[in-house]
Amino acid sequence: MSTARTGEQSPEQHAADSHDLIRVHGARENNLKDVSIEIPKRRLTVFTGVSGSGKSSLVFDTIAAESQRLINETYSAFLQNFMPAQARPEVDVLDGLTTAIIVDQQRMGADPRSTVGTATDTNAMLRILFSRLGQPHIGSPKAFSFNVASISGAGAVTVERGGQTVKERRSFSVTGGMCPRCEGRGAVSDIDLTQLYDDAKSLAEGAITIPGYTGDGWMVRIYSGSGFLDPDKPIRDYTEAELRDFLHREPTKVKINGINLTYEGLIPKVQKSILSKDREAMQPHIRAFVDRAVTFSACPDCEGTRLTAAARSSKVAGISIADACAMQISDLAEWVRGLSEPSVAPLLAVLRQTLDSFVEIGLGYLSLDRAAGTLSGGEAQRVKMIRHLGSSLTDVTYVFDEPSTGLHPHDIQRMNGLLLRLRDKGNTVLVVEHKPEVIAIADHVVDLGPGAGSAGGTVCFEGSVEGLRAAATVTGRHLDDRAAVKESVRKPTGALAIRGATSHNLRKVDVDIPLGVLCVVTGVAGSGKSSLVHGSIPPGEEVVSVDQSPIRGSRRSNPATYTGLLDPIRKAFAKANGVKPALFSANSEGACPTCNGAGVVYTDLAMMAGVATTCEDCEGRRFDASVLEYRFGGRDISEVLAMPVTEAAAFFADGEARTPAAHRILTRLVDVGLGYVSLGQPLTTLSGGERQRLKLATRMADKGGVYVLDEPTTGLHLADVEQLLGLLDRLVDSGKSVIVVEHHQAVMAHADWIIDLGPGAGHDGGRVVFEGTPAELVAARSTLTGEHLAAYTGA
């Protein structure tokens, strides 16, 4: 009886199939205000909202962070000690999580020895291939690695054997592929001595002009007190021996004022302390010094390949490993496809798959020897995607941070295909995104807002893309915004002539960039835009370049310290109270002694996440209690740092707190749309788009007539793009020339002049395929950009 009844009923859902949602309840990370949402699994969910509305806090700092923390907890305590410890996010319930794979926009490590090949393990496979098939055979895969130096040694060793101590002679050798002259960097540096010191002065008069070598600092004291040099003698009067000691002496132990120190010649000291670091990771003033003092040229011994002559002599099918790494990846994939050797068949299959993934993801124009630090944020993100494309894993949560960054509208269609493919394999795909083309393919949309910073952090809409269009949220209203092509364009006041540009893939490009107007340089990813703008425009006093390199800052850095705003504020406080400015810095004399000005006390719990508790003495205000008694305009320093930018701009504008220097900086922050950020907010809590605009605001103070901006719409919501265009217009109207490398159609439509590079990427690009006004580009439709701009504007 019961059997018949069961047959008539619809089969009940299995308990294991009921977990179809990722449930988040009460999320309070950063600016989130008790957010509760349910995200469908095995679907593509896009998170939208203005920059700073809490998207990354929800997706990366809550969902992905907790997933990774739980996975790390499955390892032994011993292994967890070696892993980054993550605190549990501020959230009440997180249910239904799956393994999260984060593909973010963090730039690749800027180590000078890191290349596209080493970062993706493609080099490792090529090294094995050449060590097995290369003729002549020169050794193991290490012999083809530019990170392994050749070493050999011999000596006596003592061995315990059968109760007796026996001495044996042992020798060893490792054959590496590192070029001994440039140590695997591919470039050698030549130092201009006139930039290191002024030979008319003595050490006591401050002859050394290197940043950080101040007259009373330890760096200079080692030289003047070493006994090798006369501190009162001008450097030009040094004897040959003194000059050799000053510039080239090997490390030597010296005693100065009873302290044991190491004395070293100035040139090796500079090479170790400054030149061994990557240029992109340097502070701006150090980078400016390196650019002045050092010329880098390709290593003459290895011709920039980083490899020894032996490594370059071993060939497979007439190609050396240096040739293979220098090839465009799409060409290298063709070459590997032509190899058929049964003994290495599994290796060739994986190598082909990896190289084909490069081409499929739109990075076929790169070469494996490209330095990883030179990749843009978007390129770095796509390089990280490569290892996941052919993965057999399913039921994984992939988390993407604006995957459309740095992509031409033509390339975004291809990226959309990849996201859908990952979803169709049974994965949950979470994407933080602003571009309407990516939002359009979503199965589910979560819109955060309504504003940014403290005005955001709530879910304004959850549902389908059609539902979002009809919703009254900021994203919903702007989703179908389409900029019209500019009818009347400004007339240029002059031109910046570039002749015979050959940087990277440019093919002897001759182009005149108009000045006094808004000029947009566009083209598909890899067509040569950045090479033309950053590599060919002569860097002079007049050019202010704002690139995509990330702002580096610790939790002690904030908008006030980064922009230099804190200096005039400290001086104003000091003057009003008759005390030292250093008292009003939480990183100096005014710091709370208990937490050293951090505002929180950190407790290290070994393999578990450290705990940060608000300092009880200063209650998180970071300053010593005595400092907070000093007031300026009725506020103490901690209250001023807690102000949002807009409130602070009004505070310092007039009245007794009037401080013109501070007001100027605050006005620039308001201009770039950061009015809601508080002055003392740690840089580590700012979103990518906010950091980009903070950098733009800082560079706007530089005195220059030409502004070069690299994709300023990165991380900007559709509504923020309008504000950015207003800012660019104000810059041009004030007599500046603005050159923008950009893919966003609204910026193209707003331009006075467009230079379109292409037609393709890599060696298929590098030519100017169009120059003229946006209206002419749309009318001609002769390029990929023209077609997409015409479709966007509905022309």
Short mmCIF file of C-alpha atoms in Angstrom, two decimals, residues 182-346:
data_model
loop_
_atom_site.label_atom_id
_atom_site.label_comp_id
_atom_site.label_asym_id
_atom_site.label_seq_id
_atom_site.Cartn_x
_atom_site.Cartn_y
_atom_site.Cartn_z
CA CYS A 182 73.64 40.87 -14.71
CA GLU A 183 72.75 38.11 -12.18
CA GLY A 184 69.65 37.11 -14.12
CA ARG A 185 68.15 40.61 -14.31
CA GLY A 186 68.79 41.14 -18.04
CA ALA A 187 69.94 44.73 -17.45
CA VAL A 188 73.03 46.37 -16.03
CA SER A 189 73.09 49.77 -14.33
CA ASP A 190 75.49 52.63 -14.80
CA ILE A 191 75.63 55.27 -12.06
CA ASP A 192 76.12 59.00 -12.71
CA LEU A 193 78.51 60.03 -9.89
CA THR A 194 77.52 63.71 -10.14
CA GLN A 195 74.07 62.75 -8.81
CA LEU A 196 75.56 60.96 -5.76
CA TYR A 197 77.69 63.81 -4.42
CA ASP A 198 78.77 67.41 -4.99
CA ASP A 199 82.58 67.21 -5.31
CA ALA A 200 83.01 70.93 -4.42
CA LYS A 201 81.81 70.24 -0.85
CA SER A 202 83.24 68.22 2.01
CA LEU A 203 81.33 65.50 3.89
CA ALA A 204 80.79 67.95 6.78
CA GLU A 205 79.21 70.43 4.34
CA GLY A 206 76.72 67.82 3.06
CA ALA A 207 78.48 66.63 -0.11
CA ILE A 208 76.38 63.44 -0.42
CA THR A 209 73.12 64.25 -2.26
CA ILE A 210 71.42 60.83 -2.05
CA PRO A 211 67.93 60.91 -0.41
CA GLY A 212 68.20 59.92 3.26
CA TYR A 213 71.88 60.89 3.58
CA THR A 214 71.35 63.96 5.77
CA GLY A 215 74.21 65.80 7.49
CA ASP A 216 73.57 64.47 11.02
CA GLY A 217 72.27 61.03 9.96
CA TRP A 218 74.07 57.72 10.58
CA MET A 219 74.61 57.16 6.87
CA VAL A 220 76.90 60.21 6.60
CA ARG A 221 78.38 59.74 10.10
CA ILE A 222 79.83 56.35 9.06
CA TYR A 223 81.79 58.04 6.23
CA SER A 224 82.97 61.08 8.19
CA GLY A 225 83.88 59.13 11.35
CA SER A 226 85.44 56.06 9.74
CA GLY A 227 88.99 57.40 9.78
CA PHE A 228 89.43 56.58 6.07
CA LEU A 229 88.37 60.06 4.94
CA ASP A 230 88.92 63.67 6.03
CA PRO A 231 85.39 65.03 6.72
CA ASP A 232 86.48 68.66 6.14
CA LYS A 233 88.21 68.10 2.78
CA PRO A 234 86.29 68.75 -0.48
CA ILE A 235 85.81 65.50 -2.40
CA ARG A 236 87.54 66.89 -5.51
CA ASP A 237 90.76 67.17 -3.44
CA TYR A 238 90.73 63.50 -2.38
CA THR A 239 93.77 61.39 -3.25
CA GLU A 240 93.24 58.35 -5.49
CA ALA A 241 93.29 56.04 -2.43
CA GLU A 242 90.75 58.21 -0.56
CA LEU A 243 88.42 58.30 -3.56
CA ARG A 244 88.68 54.52 -3.91
CA ASP A 245 87.85 54.10 -0.20
CA PHE A 246 84.94 56.54 -0.54
CA LEU A 247 83.39 54.93 -3.63
CA HIS A 248 84.46 51.28 -3.82
CA ARG A 249 85.83 49.98 -0.49
CA GLU A 250 84.75 46.44 0.46
CA PRO A 251 82.67 46.09 3.67
CA THR A 252 84.96 46.80 6.64
CA LYS A 253 84.21 46.80 10.39
CA VAL A 254 84.71 50.22 12.04
CA LYS A 255 84.04 51.63 15.53
CA ILE A 256 82.35 55.04 15.74
CA ASN A 257 81.49 56.57 19.14
CA GLY A 258 81.96 53.13 20.71
CA ILE A 259 79.46 51.47 18.32
CA ASN A 260 80.53 48.67 15.94
CA LEU A 261 79.42 49.47 12.38
CA THR A 262 80.16 48.31 8.84
CA TYR A 263 81.80 50.79 6.44
CA GLU A 264 81.20 50.22 2.73
CA GLY A 265 82.00 52.23 -0.41
CA LEU A 266 79.21 54.54 -1.61
CA ILE A 267 78.58 52.75 -4.94
CA PRO A 268 78.10 49.17 -3.54
CA LYS A 269 76.05 50.71 -0.70
CA VAL A 270 73.68 52.41 -3.17
CA GLN A 271 73.50 49.27 -5.31
CA LYS A 272 72.50 47.10 -2.34
CA SER A 273 70.18 49.52 -0.53
CA ILE A 274 68.42 51.17 -3.50
CA LEU A 275 69.15 49.57 -6.89
CA SER A 276 68.42 45.99 -5.79
CA LYS A 277 64.78 47.03 -5.18
CA ASP A 278 62.18 47.19 -7.93
CA ARG A 279 61.68 50.70 -9.28
CA GLU A 280 57.86 50.47 -9.11
CA ALA A 281 57.97 49.65 -5.38
CA MET A 282 60.06 52.72 -4.48
CA GLN A 283 58.80 55.86 -2.79
CA PRO A 284 58.35 58.72 -5.30
CA HIS A 285 61.41 60.74 -4.17
CA ILE A 286 63.68 57.64 -4.27
CA ARG A 287 62.31 56.75 -7.73
CA ALA A 288 63.04 60.29 -8.96
CA PHE A 289 66.63 59.97 -7.66
CA VAL A 290 67.12 56.59 -9.40
CA ASP A 291 65.75 58.00 -12.66
CA ARG A 292 68.24 60.88 -12.41
CA ALA A 293 71.29 58.93 -11.27
CA VAL A 294 71.05 55.54 -12.96
CA THR A 295 70.85 54.45 -16.57
CA PHE A 296 69.76 50.87 -17.18
CA SER A 297 70.86 49.16 -20.39
CA ALA A 298 70.50 45.61 -21.70
CA CYS A 299 73.28 43.35 -20.39
CA PRO A 300 75.92 43.08 -23.15
CA ASP A 301 76.89 39.50 -22.15
CA CYS A 302 73.42 37.92 -22.41
CA GLU A 303 71.81 40.56 -24.68
CA GLY A 304 69.02 41.04 -22.14
CA THR A 305 67.96 37.37 -22.16
CA ARG A 306 69.20 36.84 -18.53
CA LEU A 307 70.71 33.45 -19.56
CA THR A 308 74.24 32.08 -19.91
CA ALA A 309 75.76 31.41 -23.34
CA ALA A 310 75.45 27.64 -22.70
CA ALA A 311 71.69 27.92 -22.00
CA ARG A 312 71.25 29.90 -25.23
CA SER A 313 73.29 27.40 -27.28
CA SER A 314 71.02 24.40 -26.60
CA LYS A 315 68.20 24.30 -29.16
CA VAL A 316 65.01 22.39 -29.96
CA ALA A 317 63.92 22.51 -33.61
CA GLY A 318 66.31 25.41 -34.18
CA ILE A 319 64.92 27.52 -31.30
CA SER A 320 66.70 28.27 -27.99
CA ILE A 321 64.84 28.80 -24.70
CA ALA A 322 65.69 32.52 -24.91
CA ASP A 323 64.08 32.69 -28.39
CA ALA A 324 61.01 30.80 -27.11
CA CYS A 325 60.53 33.19 -24.15
CA ALA A 326 60.93 36.25 -26.39
CA MET A 327 58.27 35.04 -28.87
CA GLN A 328 54.74 36.37 -28.74
CA ILE A 329 52.79 33.67 -26.85
CA SER A 330 50.36 33.10 -29.76
CA ASP A 331 53.40 32.29 -31.98
CA LEU A 332 54.99 30.14 -29.27
CA ALA A 333 51.75 28.12 -29.03
CA GLU A 334 51.99 27.40 -32.78
CA TRP A 335 55.65 26.33 -32.42
CA VAL A 336 54.86 23.96 -29.51
CA ARG A 337 51.98 22.49 -31.53
CA GLY A 338 54.49 21.54 -34.23
CA LEU A 339 56.61 19.48 -31.81
CA SER A 340 55.84 15.77 -31.57
CA GLU A 341 58.09 13.73 -29.32
CA PRO A 342 56.49 10.69 -27.61
CA SER A 343 59.00 10.77 -24.70
CA VAL A 344 57.68 14.14 -23.49
CA ALA A 345 54.06 13.85 -24.74
CA PRO A 346 52.37 14.59 -21.35
#
